[in-house]
Every structure is written in structure tokens, then in C-alpha cells.
Coordinates of C-alpha atoms in Angstrom, one line a residue:
M1 CA 177.7 4.9 -137.9
N2 CA 174.4 5.9 -136.4
S3 CA 173.1 9.1 -138.2
L4 CA 171.6 10.5 -135.0
W5 CA 175.1 11.6 -134.0
L6 CA 175.3 13.9 -137.0
A7 CA 172.0 15.6 -136.0
V8 CA 173.0 15.9 -132.3
I9 CA 176.4 17.4 -133.0
G10 CA 175.0 19.8 -135.7
M11 CA 172.2 21.0 -133.4
I12 CA 174.7 21.7 -130.6
V13 CA 176.9 23.8 -133.0
F14 CA 173.8 25.8 -134.2
A15 CA 172.5 26.4 -130.7
I16 CA 175.9 27.7 -129.4
G17 CA 176.2 29.9 -132.5
Y18 CA 172.9 31.5 -132.0
R19 CA 172.9 31.8 -128.3
F20 CA 176.4 33.2 -127.8
Y21 CA 178.0 34.3 -131.1
S22 CA 175.1 36.1 -132.6
K23 CA 174.3 37.8 -129.3
W24 CA 177.9 39.1 -129.1
V25 CA 177.8 40.3 -132.7
A26 CA 174.4 42.0 -132.2
E27 CA 175.6 43.8 -129.0
K28 CA 179.3 44.5 -129.7
I29 CA 179.6 44.7 -133.5
Y30 CA 176.3 45.7 -135.1
R31 CA 175.1 47.5 -131.9
L32 CA 171.4 47.2 -132.6
D33 CA 169.3 50.1 -131.3
P34 CA 165.8 49.3 -130.1
N35 CA 164.9 53.0 -130.5
Y36 CA 166.0 53.3 -134.1
V37 CA 163.1 54.1 -136.5
T38 CA 163.4 51.5 -139.2
P39 CA 162.5 52.1 -142.9
A40 CA 159.3 50.0 -142.4
H41 CA 158.1 52.9 -140.2
Q42 CA 159.9 55.8 -142.0
Y43 CA 158.5 54.9 -145.5
S44 CA 155.4 52.9 -144.6
D45 CA 153.4 52.5 -147.8
G46 CA 151.3 49.4 -147.3
V47 CA 152.9 47.7 -150.3
D48 CA 156.6 47.1 -149.8
F49 CA 157.4 49.0 -146.6
V50 CA 155.2 47.3 -143.9
P51 CA 156.2 47.1 -140.2
T52 CA 155.9 43.4 -139.4
K53 CA 156.1 41.3 -136.3
K54 CA 159.4 39.4 -136.1
M55 CA 157.9 35.9 -136.2
I56 CA 156.0 36.7 -139.3
L57 CA 158.9 38.4 -140.9
W58 CA 161.2 35.4 -140.0
G59 CA 158.7 33.2 -141.8
H60 CA 159.0 35.3 -144.9
H61 CA 162.8 35.7 -144.7
F62 CA 163.5 32.1 -143.9
T63 CA 161.2 30.5 -146.6
S64 CA 162.5 33.0 -149.2
V65 CA 166.2 32.1 -148.5
A66 CA 165.5 28.4 -148.1
G67 CA 163.9 27.5 -151.4
A68 CA 165.1 24.2 -152.8
A69 CA 168.8 25.2 -152.8
P70 CA 169.7 24.1 -149.2
I71 CA 168.3 20.7 -150.1
V72 CA 169.7 20.3 -153.6
G73 CA 173.2 21.6 -152.9
P74 CA 173.9 19.2 -149.9
A75 CA 172.2 16.3 -151.7
I76 CA 174.7 16.8 -154.5
A77 CA 177.7 17.6 -152.3
V78 CA 177.6 14.3 -150.5
Y79 CA 179.2 13.0 -153.7
W80 CA 182.5 13.8 -152.0
G81 CA 181.4 12.0 -148.8
W82 CA 179.3 13.3 -145.8
L83 CA 182.1 14.8 -143.8
P84 CA 183.1 17.8 -145.9
A85 CA 179.4 18.7 -146.5
F86 CA 178.6 18.3 -142.7
L87 CA 181.5 20.5 -141.6
W88 CA 180.8 23.3 -144.2
V89 CA 177.0 23.4 -143.4
T90 CA 177.5 23.6 -139.6
L91 CA 180.6 25.9 -139.4
G92 CA 179.7 27.9 -142.5
T93 CA 176.3 28.6 -141.1
V94 CA 177.6 29.9 -137.7
F95 CA 180.6 31.9 -138.9
A96 CA 179.7 33.0 -142.4
A97 CA 176.0 32.7 -143.3
G98 CA 174.8 34.1 -140.0
V99 CA 176.9 37.2 -139.9
H100 CA 176.3 37.7 -143.7
D101 CA 172.5 37.6 -143.6
F102 CA 172.4 39.5 -140.3
G103 CA 174.9 42.1 -141.5
T104 CA 173.3 42.8 -144.8
L105 CA 169.9 43.2 -143.1
V106 CA 171.3 45.7 -140.6
L107 CA 173.3 47.6 -143.3
S108 CA 170.1 48.0 -145.4
V109 CA 168.0 49.1 -142.5
R110 CA 170.6 51.8 -141.7
N111 CA 170.3 52.8 -145.4
K112 CA 166.6 53.4 -145.9
G113 CA 166.0 49.8 -146.8
Q114 CA 168.1 50.1 -150.0
S115 CA 169.6 47.0 -151.6
V116 CA 173.2 46.0 -151.4
G117 CA 173.6 47.1 -155.0
T118 CA 172.6 50.7 -154.3
I119 CA 174.6 50.8 -151.0
T120 CA 177.7 49.9 -153.1
N121 CA 177.5 53.3 -154.6
K122 CA 177.8 55.0 -151.2
L123 CA 180.6 52.7 -149.8
I124 CA 182.7 52.0 -152.9
G125 CA 181.5 54.0 -155.9
K126 CA 179.2 54.3 -158.9
R127 CA 181.1 52.0 -161.2
A128 CA 181.1 49.3 -158.6
K129 CA 177.4 49.7 -158.1
I130 CA 176.6 49.2 -161.8
M131 CA 178.8 46.2 -162.1
F132 CA 177.3 44.8 -158.9
L133 CA 173.8 45.3 -160.2
F134 CA 174.7 43.4 -163.4
I135 CA 175.9 40.4 -161.4
I136 CA 172.7 40.5 -159.3
L137 CA 170.5 40.7 -162.4
I138 CA 172.2 37.6 -163.9
L139 CA 171.8 35.8 -160.6
V140 CA 168.1 36.5 -160.1
L141 CA 167.4 35.7 -163.7
M142 CA 169.0 32.3 -163.3
V143 CA 167.0 31.7 -160.1
N144 CA 163.7 32.6 -161.7
A145 CA 164.3 30.3 -164.7
V146 CA 165.6 27.3 -162.9
F147 CA 163.2 27.4 -160.0
A148 CA 160.3 27.7 -162.4
W149 CA 161.7 24.6 -164.2
V150 CA 162.0 22.7 -160.8
I151 CA 158.4 23.6 -159.7
A152 CA 156.9 22.7 -163.1
N153 CA 158.7 19.3 -163.1
L154 CA 157.6 18.5 -159.5
F155 CA 154.0 19.3 -160.5
V156 CA 154.4 16.9 -163.4
S157 CA 156.2 14.2 -161.3
F158 CA 154.0 14.5 -158.1
P159 CA 150.5 15.5 -159.3
A160 CA 149.2 14.7 -155.8
S161 CA 151.0 17.7 -154.5
V162 CA 149.3 20.3 -156.8
L163 CA 145.9 20.5 -155.0
S164 CA 147.5 21.5 -151.7
I165 CA 149.7 24.1 -153.4
F166 CA 146.6 25.6 -155.1
L167 CA 144.6 25.6 -151.9
Q168 CA 147.4 27.5 -150.1
I169 CA 146.9 30.7 -152.2
P170 CA 143.3 31.5 -151.3
L171 CA 144.0 30.4 -147.7
A172 CA 146.9 32.8 -147.5
I173 CA 144.9 35.7 -149.0
W174 CA 142.2 35.0 -146.4
I175 CA 144.7 35.0 -143.6
G176 CA 146.3 38.2 -144.8
Y177 CA 142.8 39.9 -144.9
A178 CA 141.9 38.6 -141.5
V179 CA 145.2 39.8 -139.9
Y180 CA 145.6 43.2 -141.5
K181 CA 142.0 44.3 -141.9
K182 CA 140.3 42.5 -139.1
K183 CA 143.3 42.6 -136.7
K184 CA 143.1 38.8 -136.0
G185 CA 146.0 36.7 -134.9
M186 CA 147.9 34.8 -137.6
L187 CA 149.0 31.7 -135.8
L188 CA 145.8 29.8 -135.5
P189 CA 144.5 30.4 -139.0
S190 CA 147.9 29.5 -140.3
L191 CA 147.9 26.2 -138.5
V192 CA 144.3 25.6 -139.8
A193 CA 145.6 26.3 -143.4
L194 CA 148.4 23.9 -142.9
A195 CA 146.0 21.2 -141.7
V196 CA 143.8 21.7 -144.7
M197 CA 146.8 21.5 -147.1
Y198 CA 148.2 18.3 -145.5
G199 CA 144.6 16.8 -145.3
A200 CA 144.3 17.5 -149.0
A201 CA 147.8 15.8 -149.5
V202 CA 146.6 12.6 -147.8
L203 CA 143.4 12.5 -149.8
A204 CA 145.1 13.3 -153.1
S205 CA 147.7 10.6 -152.4
R206 CA 145.0 8.0 -152.2
V207 CA 142.3 9.4 -154.5
P208 CA 143.6 9.7 -158.1
A209 CA 140.7 11.9 -159.1
L210 CA 142.1 14.6 -156.8
Q211 CA 145.5 14.6 -158.5
I212 CA 145.8 17.4 -161.0
D213 CA 147.7 15.3 -163.5
L214 CA 148.1 17.3 -166.7
V215 CA 150.1 14.5 -168.4
K216 CA 147.1 12.2 -168.0
Y217 CA 144.7 15.0 -169.2
F218 CA 146.9 15.3 -172.4
G219 CA 146.6 11.6 -173.2
G220 CA 149.7 10.2 -171.6
A221 CA 153.5 10.8 -171.7
D222 CA 153.9 9.5 -175.3
N223 CA 150.9 11.2 -176.9
T224 CA 151.7 14.1 -179.2
V225 CA 149.4 17.0 -178.2
M226 CA 150.3 19.9 -180.5
F227 CA 153.4 21.7 -182.0
G228 CA 155.1 18.3 -181.7
L229 CA 155.0 18.5 -177.9
S230 CA 154.4 15.2 -176.0
G231 CA 152.0 15.0 -173.1
V232 CA 154.9 15.6 -170.6
S233 CA 156.3 18.6 -172.5
M234 CA 152.8 20.1 -172.9
A235 CA 152.1 19.7 -169.2
F236 CA 155.4 21.3 -168.4
F237 CA 154.7 24.2 -170.8
V238 CA 151.2 24.8 -169.2
W239 CA 152.7 24.8 -165.7
I240 CA 155.4 27.3 -166.7
I241 CA 152.7 29.7 -168.1
V242 CA 150.6 29.3 -164.9
L243 CA 153.7 30.0 -162.8
M244 CA 154.6 33.1 -164.7
V245 CA 151.1 34.5 -164.4
Y246 CA 151.2 33.7 -160.7
V247 CA 154.5 35.3 -159.9
Y248 CA 153.5 38.5 -161.8
I249 CA 150.5 38.9 -159.6
A250 CA 152.2 37.7 -156.4
S251 CA 155.2 40.0 -156.8
T252 CA 153.1 43.2 -157.5
L253 CA 150.6 42.6 -154.7
P254 CA 151.2 44.4 -151.3
V255 CA 153.3 42.1 -149.2
W256 CA 150.6 41.6 -146.6
K257 CA 148.0 40.2 -149.0
L258 CA 149.9 37.1 -150.1
L259 CA 153.6 37.1 -149.5
Q260 CA 153.6 37.4 -145.7
P261 CA 150.8 35.0 -144.8
R262 CA 151.9 32.4 -147.4
D263 CA 155.4 32.6 -146.1
Y264 CA 154.1 32.3 -142.5
I265 CA 152.3 29.1 -143.5
N266 CA 155.4 27.9 -145.1
S267 CA 157.5 28.6 -142.0
H268 CA 155.1 26.3 -140.2
Q269 CA 155.5 23.8 -143.0
L270 CA 159.2 23.9 -142.2
V271 CA 158.7 23.4 -138.5
V272 CA 156.3 20.5 -139.1
G273 CA 158.4 19.0 -141.9
L274 CA 161.6 19.2 -139.8
F275 CA 159.8 17.8 -136.8
I276 CA 158.6 14.8 -139.0
L277 CA 162.1 14.2 -140.4
Y278 CA 164.0 14.6 -137.2
A279 CA 161.4 12.6 -135.1
G280 CA 161.6 9.9 -137.8
L281 CA 165.4 10.0 -137.5
V282 CA 165.2 9.6 -133.7
F283 CA 162.9 6.6 -133.9
L284 CA 164.5 5.0 -137.0
Q285 CA 168.2 5.9 -136.3
P286 CA 169.3 4.6 -139.7
D287 CA 173.0 3.9 -140.4
V288 CA 175.0 6.2 -142.6
T289 CA 175.9 4.1 -145.6
A290 CA 177.7 6.8 -147.5
P291 CA 181.5 7.1 -146.9
A292 CA 182.9 10.0 -144.8
M293 CA 185.2 10.8 -147.7
N294 CA 184.4 9.3 -151.1
A295 CA 187.7 8.2 -152.6
A296 CA 186.0 7.3 -155.9
A297 CA 185.1 11.0 -156.5
T298 CA 188.0 11.8 -158.7
D299 CA 186.4 13.5 -161.7
V300 CA 185.7 16.8 -159.8
S301 CA 187.7 17.9 -156.8
W302 CA 185.8 18.9 -153.6
F303 CA 188.3 21.6 -152.9
P304 CA 187.2 24.3 -153.8
L305 CA 184.0 23.1 -155.6
L306 CA 182.3 22.0 -152.4
F307 CA 182.0 25.6 -151.3
I308 CA 180.0 26.6 -154.4
T309 CA 178.0 23.4 -154.7
I310 CA 176.5 24.0 -151.2
A311 CA 175.7 27.6 -152.1
C312 CA 172.7 27.7 -149.8
G313 CA 172.6 25.8 -146.6
A314 CA 175.8 27.6 -145.7
I315 CA 176.5 31.1 -147.0
S316 CA 174.6 32.4 -150.0
G317 CA 174.7 35.8 -151.8
F318 CA 171.0 35.5 -152.6
H319 CA 170.3 35.8 -148.8
G320 CA 171.8 39.3 -148.9
L321 CA 169.5 40.2 -151.7
V322 CA 166.5 39.1 -149.6
S323 CA 167.8 40.7 -146.4
S324 CA 168.4 44.1 -148.2
G325 CA 165.5 43.7 -150.7
T326 CA 162.3 42.7 -148.9
S327 CA 163.1 41.8 -145.3
S328 CA 164.7 45.2 -144.4
K329 CA 161.6 47.0 -145.6
Q330 CA 159.4 45.1 -143.2
L331 CA 161.6 45.1 -140.0
E332 CA 159.6 46.5 -137.1
K333 CA 162.5 46.9 -134.7
E334 CA 166.2 47.0 -135.4
T335 CA 166.8 44.5 -132.5
D336 CA 164.6 42.0 -134.5
A337 CA 167.4 41.8 -137.0
R338 CA 169.3 39.2 -135.0
F339 CA 166.3 36.8 -134.9
V340 CA 165.3 37.4 -138.5
G341 CA 168.7 37.4 -140.1
Y342 CA 170.9 35.1 -138.0
A343 CA 168.2 32.7 -136.9
G344 CA 167.0 32.5 -140.6
A345 CA 170.5 31.3 -141.6
V346 CA 170.4 28.8 -138.7
G347 CA 167.0 27.5 -139.9
E348 CA 168.4 27.0 -143.3
G349 CA 171.4 25.2 -141.8
I350 CA 169.1 22.8 -140.0
L351 CA 167.3 22.1 -143.2
A352 CA 170.6 21.5 -145.1
L353 CA 171.7 19.1 -142.3
I354 CA 168.6 16.9 -142.6
A355 CA 169.1 17.0 -146.3
I356 CA 172.5 15.5 -145.8
I357 CA 171.3 12.9 -143.4
S358 CA 168.4 11.9 -145.6
V359 CA 170.6 11.2 -148.6
V360 CA 173.5 9.5 -146.8
T361 CA 171.0 7.1 -145.1
V362 CA 168.7 6.3 -148.0
F363 CA 170.9 3.7 -149.6
A364 CA 171.0 0.1 -148.2
T365 CA 174.7 -0.3 -148.7
K366 CA 177.8 1.7 -149.6
A367 CA 177.8 0.0 -153.0
D368 CA 174.3 1.3 -153.7
F369 CA 175.5 4.8 -152.8
S370 CA 178.5 4.4 -155.1
A371 CA 176.3 3.3 -157.9
A372 CA 173.9 6.3 -157.5
Y373 CA 176.8 8.7 -157.0
S374 CA 179.1 7.3 -159.7
S375 CA 180.0 10.7 -161.0
F376 CA 179.4 14.3 -160.3
A377 CA 177.0 14.5 -163.2
A378 CA 175.0 11.6 -161.7
A379 CA 175.0 13.3 -158.3
S380 CA 173.8 16.5 -159.9
S381 CA 170.9 14.9 -161.8
G382 CA 169.7 12.6 -159.0
G383 CA 170.3 14.7 -155.8
L384 CA 166.8 16.1 -155.4
G385 CA 165.2 12.7 -156.0
N386 CA 167.5 11.1 -153.5
F387 CA 166.5 13.6 -150.9
I388 CA 162.8 13.1 -151.5
N389 CA 163.2 9.3 -151.2
G390 CA 165.5 9.7 -148.2
A391 CA 163.2 12.1 -146.4
A392 CA 160.2 9.9 -147.1
Q393 CA 162.1 7.0 -145.6
L394 CA 162.8 9.0 -142.4
A395 CA 159.1 9.9 -142.2
T396 CA 158.2 6.3 -142.1
G397 CA 160.0 6.2 -138.7
I398 CA 156.9 7.9 -137.2
W399 CA 154.5 5.6 -139.1
I400 CA 153.7 7.9 -142.0
P401 CA 153.1 5.8 -145.2
A402 CA 155.9 6.4 -147.8
D403 CA 153.5 7.5 -150.6
I404 CA 151.9 10.2 -148.3
A405 CA 155.4 11.2 -147.0
R406 CA 156.6 11.7 -150.6
T407 CA 153.6 13.9 -151.4
I408 CA 154.1 16.0 -148.3
V409 CA 157.9 16.4 -148.9
S410 CA 157.2 17.4 -152.5
I411 CA 154.7 20.0 -151.2
I412 CA 157.3 21.4 -148.9
V413 CA 159.9 21.6 -151.6
V414 CA 157.4 23.3 -154.1
S415 CA 156.3 25.7 -151.4
F416 CA 159.8 26.9 -150.6
A417 CA 160.8 27.0 -154.3
A418 CA 157.6 29.1 -155.1
T419 CA 158.4 31.5 -152.2
T420 CA 161.9 32.0 -153.5
L421 CA 160.6 32.4 -157.1
D422 CA 158.1 35.0 -155.9
T423 CA 160.7 36.9 -153.9
S424 CA 163.3 36.7 -156.6
V425 CA 160.9 38.2 -159.2
R426 CA 160.1 41.0 -156.7
L427 CA 163.8 41.6 -156.2
M428 CA 164.4 41.7 -160.0
R429 CA 161.6 44.3 -160.2
Y430 CA 163.5 46.4 -157.6
I431 CA 166.8 46.0 -159.5
I432 CA 165.3 46.9 -162.9
A433 CA 163.7 50.0 -161.3
E434 CA 167.0 51.0 -159.8
I435 CA 168.7 50.7 -163.2
G436 CA 165.9 52.7 -164.7
S437 CA 166.3 55.4 -162.1
E438 CA 170.1 55.3 -162.6
Y439 CA 169.9 55.8 -166.3
N440 CA 166.8 58.0 -166.2
V441 CA 164.5 55.5 -168.0
Q442 CA 161.4 56.4 -166.1
A443 CA 159.2 53.6 -167.7
L444 CA 161.4 51.0 -165.9
T445 CA 160.6 52.6 -162.5
N446 CA 157.0 51.7 -162.9
P447 CA 156.3 48.5 -160.9
H448 CA 154.2 46.8 -163.6
V449 CA 156.6 47.6 -166.4
A450 CA 159.6 46.4 -164.3
T451 CA 157.7 43.2 -163.3
T452 CA 156.7 42.6 -166.9
V453 CA 160.3 42.8 -168.0
A454 CA 161.3 40.4 -165.2
V455 CA 158.6 37.8 -165.9
V456 CA 159.0 37.9 -169.7
S457 CA 162.8 37.6 -169.6
S458 CA 162.6 34.8 -167.1
A459 CA 160.0 32.9 -169.2
A460 CA 162.0 33.4 -172.3
L461 CA 165.1 32.0 -170.7
V462 CA 163.1 28.9 -169.6
L463 CA 161.4 28.2 -172.9
L464 CA 163.3 29.6 -175.8
P465 CA 166.9 28.2 -175.7
K466 CA 167.5 24.5 -175.9
G467 CA 168.7 23.5 -172.5
P468 CA 170.7 20.4 -171.4
N469 CA 167.7 18.9 -169.5
G470 CA 165.2 18.9 -172.3
F471 CA 162.4 21.2 -173.3
G472 CA 162.1 24.2 -171.0
S473 CA 165.5 23.9 -169.3
G474 CA 167.0 27.0 -170.9
G475 CA 167.9 28.3 -167.5
Y476 CA 170.3 25.4 -167.0
L477 CA 172.5 26.8 -169.8
L478 CA 173.5 29.5 -167.3
W479 CA 173.1 27.4 -164.2
P480 CA 176.8 26.4 -164.0
L481 CA 177.4 30.1 -163.2
F482 CA 175.0 30.1 -160.3
G483 CA 177.2 28.7 -157.6
T484 CA 180.2 31.0 -158.3
S485 CA 178.0 34.1 -159.0
N486 CA 176.0 33.5 -155.9
Q487 CA 179.1 33.1 -153.7
L488 CA 180.9 36.1 -155.3
L489 CA 177.8 38.1 -154.4
A490 CA 178.1 36.9 -150.8
G491 CA 181.7 37.9 -150.8
V492 CA 181.0 41.4 -152.1
S493 CA 178.2 41.8 -149.6
L494 CA 180.5 40.8 -146.7
L495 CA 183.0 43.3 -148.2
L496 CA 180.4 46.1 -148.0
V497 CA 179.5 45.2 -144.4
S498 CA 183.2 45.1 -143.5
I499 CA 183.8 48.6 -145.1
W500 CA 180.8 49.9 -143.2
L501 CA 182.0 48.5 -139.9
K502 CA 185.6 49.9 -140.5
R503 CA 184.3 53.3 -141.2
Q504 CA 182.2 53.1 -138.0
G505 CA 185.4 52.4 -136.1
R506 CA 184.2 48.9 -135.1
N507 CA 185.8 45.4 -135.2
Y508 CA 185.2 44.3 -138.8
L509 CA 187.0 40.9 -138.6
V510 CA 183.7 39.0 -138.0
T511 CA 182.8 39.7 -141.6
F512 CA 186.2 40.3 -143.1
I513 CA 187.6 36.8 -142.3
P514 CA 184.7 34.9 -143.8
M515 CA 184.8 37.3 -146.8
V516 CA 188.5 36.4 -147.5
F517 CA 187.6 32.7 -147.2
V518 CA 184.6 33.0 -149.6
F519 CA 186.5 35.1 -152.1
F520 CA 189.5 32.7 -152.1
M521 CA 187.4 29.6 -152.7
T522 CA 185.0 31.1 -155.2
L523 CA 187.5 33.0 -157.3
W524 CA 189.6 29.8 -157.4
A525 CA 186.6 27.8 -158.5
M526 CA 185.5 30.3 -161.0
I527 CA 188.9 30.7 -162.6
Q528 CA 189.1 26.9 -162.9
Q529 CA 185.7 26.9 -164.7
V530 CA 186.2 29.9 -167.0
V531 CA 189.7 29.1 -168.0
F532 CA 190.0 25.3 -167.9
Q533 CA 186.4 24.2 -168.6
W534 CA 184.8 26.7 -170.9
S535 CA 187.6 28.6 -172.7
G536 CA 188.7 26.0 -175.2
Y537 CA 192.1 26.1 -173.6
G538 CA 194.1 22.8 -173.6
S539 CA 191.7 19.9 -173.6
S540 CA 188.6 21.9 -172.6
E541 CA 185.7 22.5 -175.0
L542 CA 184.8 26.1 -175.9
N543 CA 181.5 27.3 -174.5
M544 CA 181.1 30.8 -175.6
L545 CA 178.0 31.6 -173.5
L546 CA 179.5 30.5 -170.2
F547 CA 183.0 31.7 -171.1
G548 CA 181.7 35.1 -172.1
I549 CA 179.3 35.8 -169.2
G550 CA 181.5 34.0 -166.7
G551 CA 184.6 36.0 -167.8
L552 CA 182.6 39.3 -167.6
I553 CA 181.5 38.5 -164.1
L554 CA 185.0 37.6 -163.1
I555 CA 186.4 40.9 -164.5
F556 CA 183.6 42.9 -162.8
V557 CA 184.3 41.2 -159.4
F558 CA 188.1 41.8 -159.6
W559 CA 187.2 45.5 -160.5
I560 CA 184.9 45.8 -157.5
I561 CA 187.5 44.3 -155.2
L562 CA 190.2 46.7 -156.5
E563 CA 187.9 49.6 -156.0
A564 CA 186.9 48.3 -152.6
I565 CA 190.5 48.0 -151.5
T566 CA 190.9 51.6 -152.4
A567 CA 187.8 52.5 -150.4
F568 CA 188.8 50.2 -147.6
S569 CA 192.3 51.8 -147.2
R570 CA 191.1 55.4 -147.6
N571 CA 192.3 57.4 -144.7
N572 CA 189.7 60.2 -145.1
P573 CA 186.6 58.6 -146.6
P574 CA 183.5 60.7 -147.2
P575 CA 181.5 61.1 -144.0
L576 CA 178.7 58.7 -143.4
T577 CA 175.2 60.0 -142.8
K578 CA 173.9 60.1 -139.3
E579 CA 171.8 57.1 -139.9
M580 CA 174.6 55.0 -141.2

């Protein structure tokens, strides 16, 4: 089968979804008001609340939600064959992710830019809010730890990519200064920055002296450096420390100084990267060698686990945190919410689609695919590498040498992962401050104290426990909870939007139906994991950490749902404020 057909069909679905469905939702359901004074104007402080043009904000929002997850999830999920992954990415983006990201953004804008956790207090109750914040805190902690691990490993594996990533930071600060202090346009300098980064990538790919290869500096992979750490482990440790210092600074700076301009550059990286991959696809038109349904995938069932494996790329609870955490504080006009929220989800769907195509076409034969995807564990460990190789293969379709293509793809992956990491630490700072405010611990409301708590706890989770993927993979001890926690978060966020719409007297089915689907699949998957994989019940092996935290999350979610049902069916709910 020619893989071009997958791209064509997917693009048609995305285009129809944005052009017609999101327009109808914006006008008839969310009823966006161009005259509404958004929180970015109401509470403008030059740090977090900053009115921002929609193209720039879209760049921040999209690159924050994209990260590496819409690549890794689909690259793993093709284990069950390309068809289930393709259907979930396309239809899930249009009918679930779009209304979720869009809806949480509008809901937050109508509530002073507050997070979905805080809004839970207004719509459901205080107990639900505390439990919801706990789930969010666990989720962002996992994201911080695992994304730091991913970036550090990519730096170790692809040292030619490091120079470009380093160059991006001063370039972004320069652009931020030029735009907000000198009132210059952002497009041209952003394209210049991108050209500099990719020029550096080409040079570093061919000139070893430009590769920041810490393993080489430490005497090679097998050399013991200190504290019993090999050259690879020492390089990884140094990169983790560098990353943690960076995210502390990045997440406390005003958004216009680094976050917005860097994300704007990254949004162009996405456009350029997607153009390279889709253009390569058009010229190369490789055959799909993976099966539509993989009959050999019997160790783990795709139903319901597919829907938590592709956590981003279709719907993701983390998107709601970004929508209601940073994006809602920067929205210049309420009518921009459709482009920022819904089109951001579509952009991620397009990325997930090319991730699927890259992986299902990289193998020469079906037998090669079956060998690489011999088990779910094999798919999980090799998914990202398969994408990078597959994407590099597509790039050769427009005559880009494979080694340079691999460097550029790794730069794109690192850039997105770093954006998500930065935004996630900033979100964790907000949540810690909210908890401090809730329990009257004033120290936690200080941005630097809250950020320190976020960074130190994330670094500790990365480095201290012994993880399953070697030194520094402590975050992976909790990672099996990510998919279900993330999707439960999405379900609760859809629940909040549905309650808000119902109390406004509007049609809430656009969020209620995907909410039921997401809850059904995710609760089913989580009960399977907690009871039959981690509890020690039957033939399963007891895992106290996952069983304890997973069980607690499960109880909290059921509790939130029960309280929400009460709130949902209440005939005389407390009146909403005028803004809501």
C-alpha cells in the first residue's frame, strides 16, 4: 500500500474538522466574544499575563503540547498495526482533542486565567479540587522527570544536535528583546534564527569538532570517570544538571524573554520539519510494510490500551493544563481561542500522523517490522529510534543526506521536548503556589520557592531511585501511570467544560460524548493495570509503588466523578459569575 494515501486521507479529515466543526463549536457552543476583555489584558503583569498575537501564542501552545509524546506514542502504538493508530489519531483529534484543548482554553479565559484545578472548586467543589490538583502534580512531575531523561539521552546519542539547541537560547532572547522592546516583527528574525540553527546542524554533522560530545570528553563510554560512573553515565548526569538549571531560569523569566520567542522559532521548526517529511513522502512514496492489524500482537491488547498509549497526538490531559495554565494568560482576543486551541490540536495530529507513516514505512519488509515489534516491550523501547530513522528516510526523498536529516530530526525532537519541559515546570510552579495558597503556606506562593520545589523534586525523581532504563531513569518507575493519569485528566477536564456548558444552558454533548468515551477506555485500562498487573492478585507481581499511587489516583477520580454527577444533576446550582 502506498503510504501517501494515509497522508491524503488524514489531511482531508483534519481540514474538514477545523474548517467546519471547530467553526460551529466556536460560534454555537462556546460563543466566543470578540469584545470580551481577556485575562491577559485584565491582569497584565509583563511576566505571566501578556497579551500576545495569535500566531505567536499558537507557536507557544502548539510546541508546548507537542513535545515528544505525539511522536513516541504513535511510534509505539503501531505495534498493533497502523489502522487503529491512524483512526484514533485522525478522529480523536477532530472530535476529542480539538474540543478539549479549545474548551479548557475558553473555560480558563472566562475564569481569570485560572487552571482547571482551581476551576474545579467552582464547578464541583473543594474536595474535588484538592484531589484533582494531586493528580495534576503527579502528572507534571512524571513529565518533568521523563522528558529530562529523554533530552539528556538524545544529547548523548546525537551530539551533533547540541550546538544548534544551545544557539537557540541566545537567539530567542535577542528576538524577544527586539520584539517587545524595539517593537520589531518576529517572523523574519525567527526565520533567520532557524537558518542559523540548521546551518549549525549541517556543519556539526560533518565537523566532529563542533559536536559537543561529553562521552568523548570523559574518555569514552567504557571509561570510569568518578563515583563509579562511566563516560556515558557521567555525560548523562551533567546534561541533567544543565537542564535543571536551564528550566529553573526559563520557567521564572517573563514569558516574552525566552518562552514565546523560542516557541515561535520551534513552531517554524515544526512547519519546516513537517514540510521536509511530507515533501519527502510525496517524492519517495514508500510502501507501508507494517500490517494494518498485527495479529502477532497478543501479549497486550490494543483495546483499550491503544487509547492511553497514544496519549498525545489525539486527546491529552496535559493539553488542558497548558491551555488553562500558560496559554489562557496570553490570549489577546477570545476569538483567537479557536485558532490557538483547536488548530494546536490539529497541528499535533498532523505530527502524530507523520510519526505513524515514518515508522510503518521504515522497514524493508513485514518480517523486519515483526522482528522490531516482536513484543510491546520491544515497541516501547525502540519506538523513538524507529521514528528518527523513518523520518530521516523520508527526508532523503528531497535529497537531504541521511546523517544530516537525523541531526535535524533530533534537534526538532529535543526542541519540542525542552519546550514541554519548560512549560511543565512553570505549570508545576503554578500548582505548588495554588496549594500553598489553599493551605495558607505563604512561602510556596513565592515563584522562586515554588520553582525550586518543582526543579529539586523533578531532579530527585530522575537521579535518586534506580529506574528500569539504567542510571537516571527514576521517572520511568512512575511512567506506567502516565498514559492513564493523563487521559483521566483529559476526562475530568471535559467533564468540567460539560458542566460549565450545561449551566450556561448550552448544548454540552460536544464535550460530554468524548468525555464518556475517554473515561470508559481509561478507567478500564487503569483497573486492568492496578488490579491485574500491579496488585499481586492472581499471577501478577506486586508493585507497591504503582499499585499504591495508581490505586489512589483511581479512587480520587471515582470520587471526582461522583461529586461531578451530583453537581451535574443539581437543579439549582450556585449562580455563575457574570464572566463565566
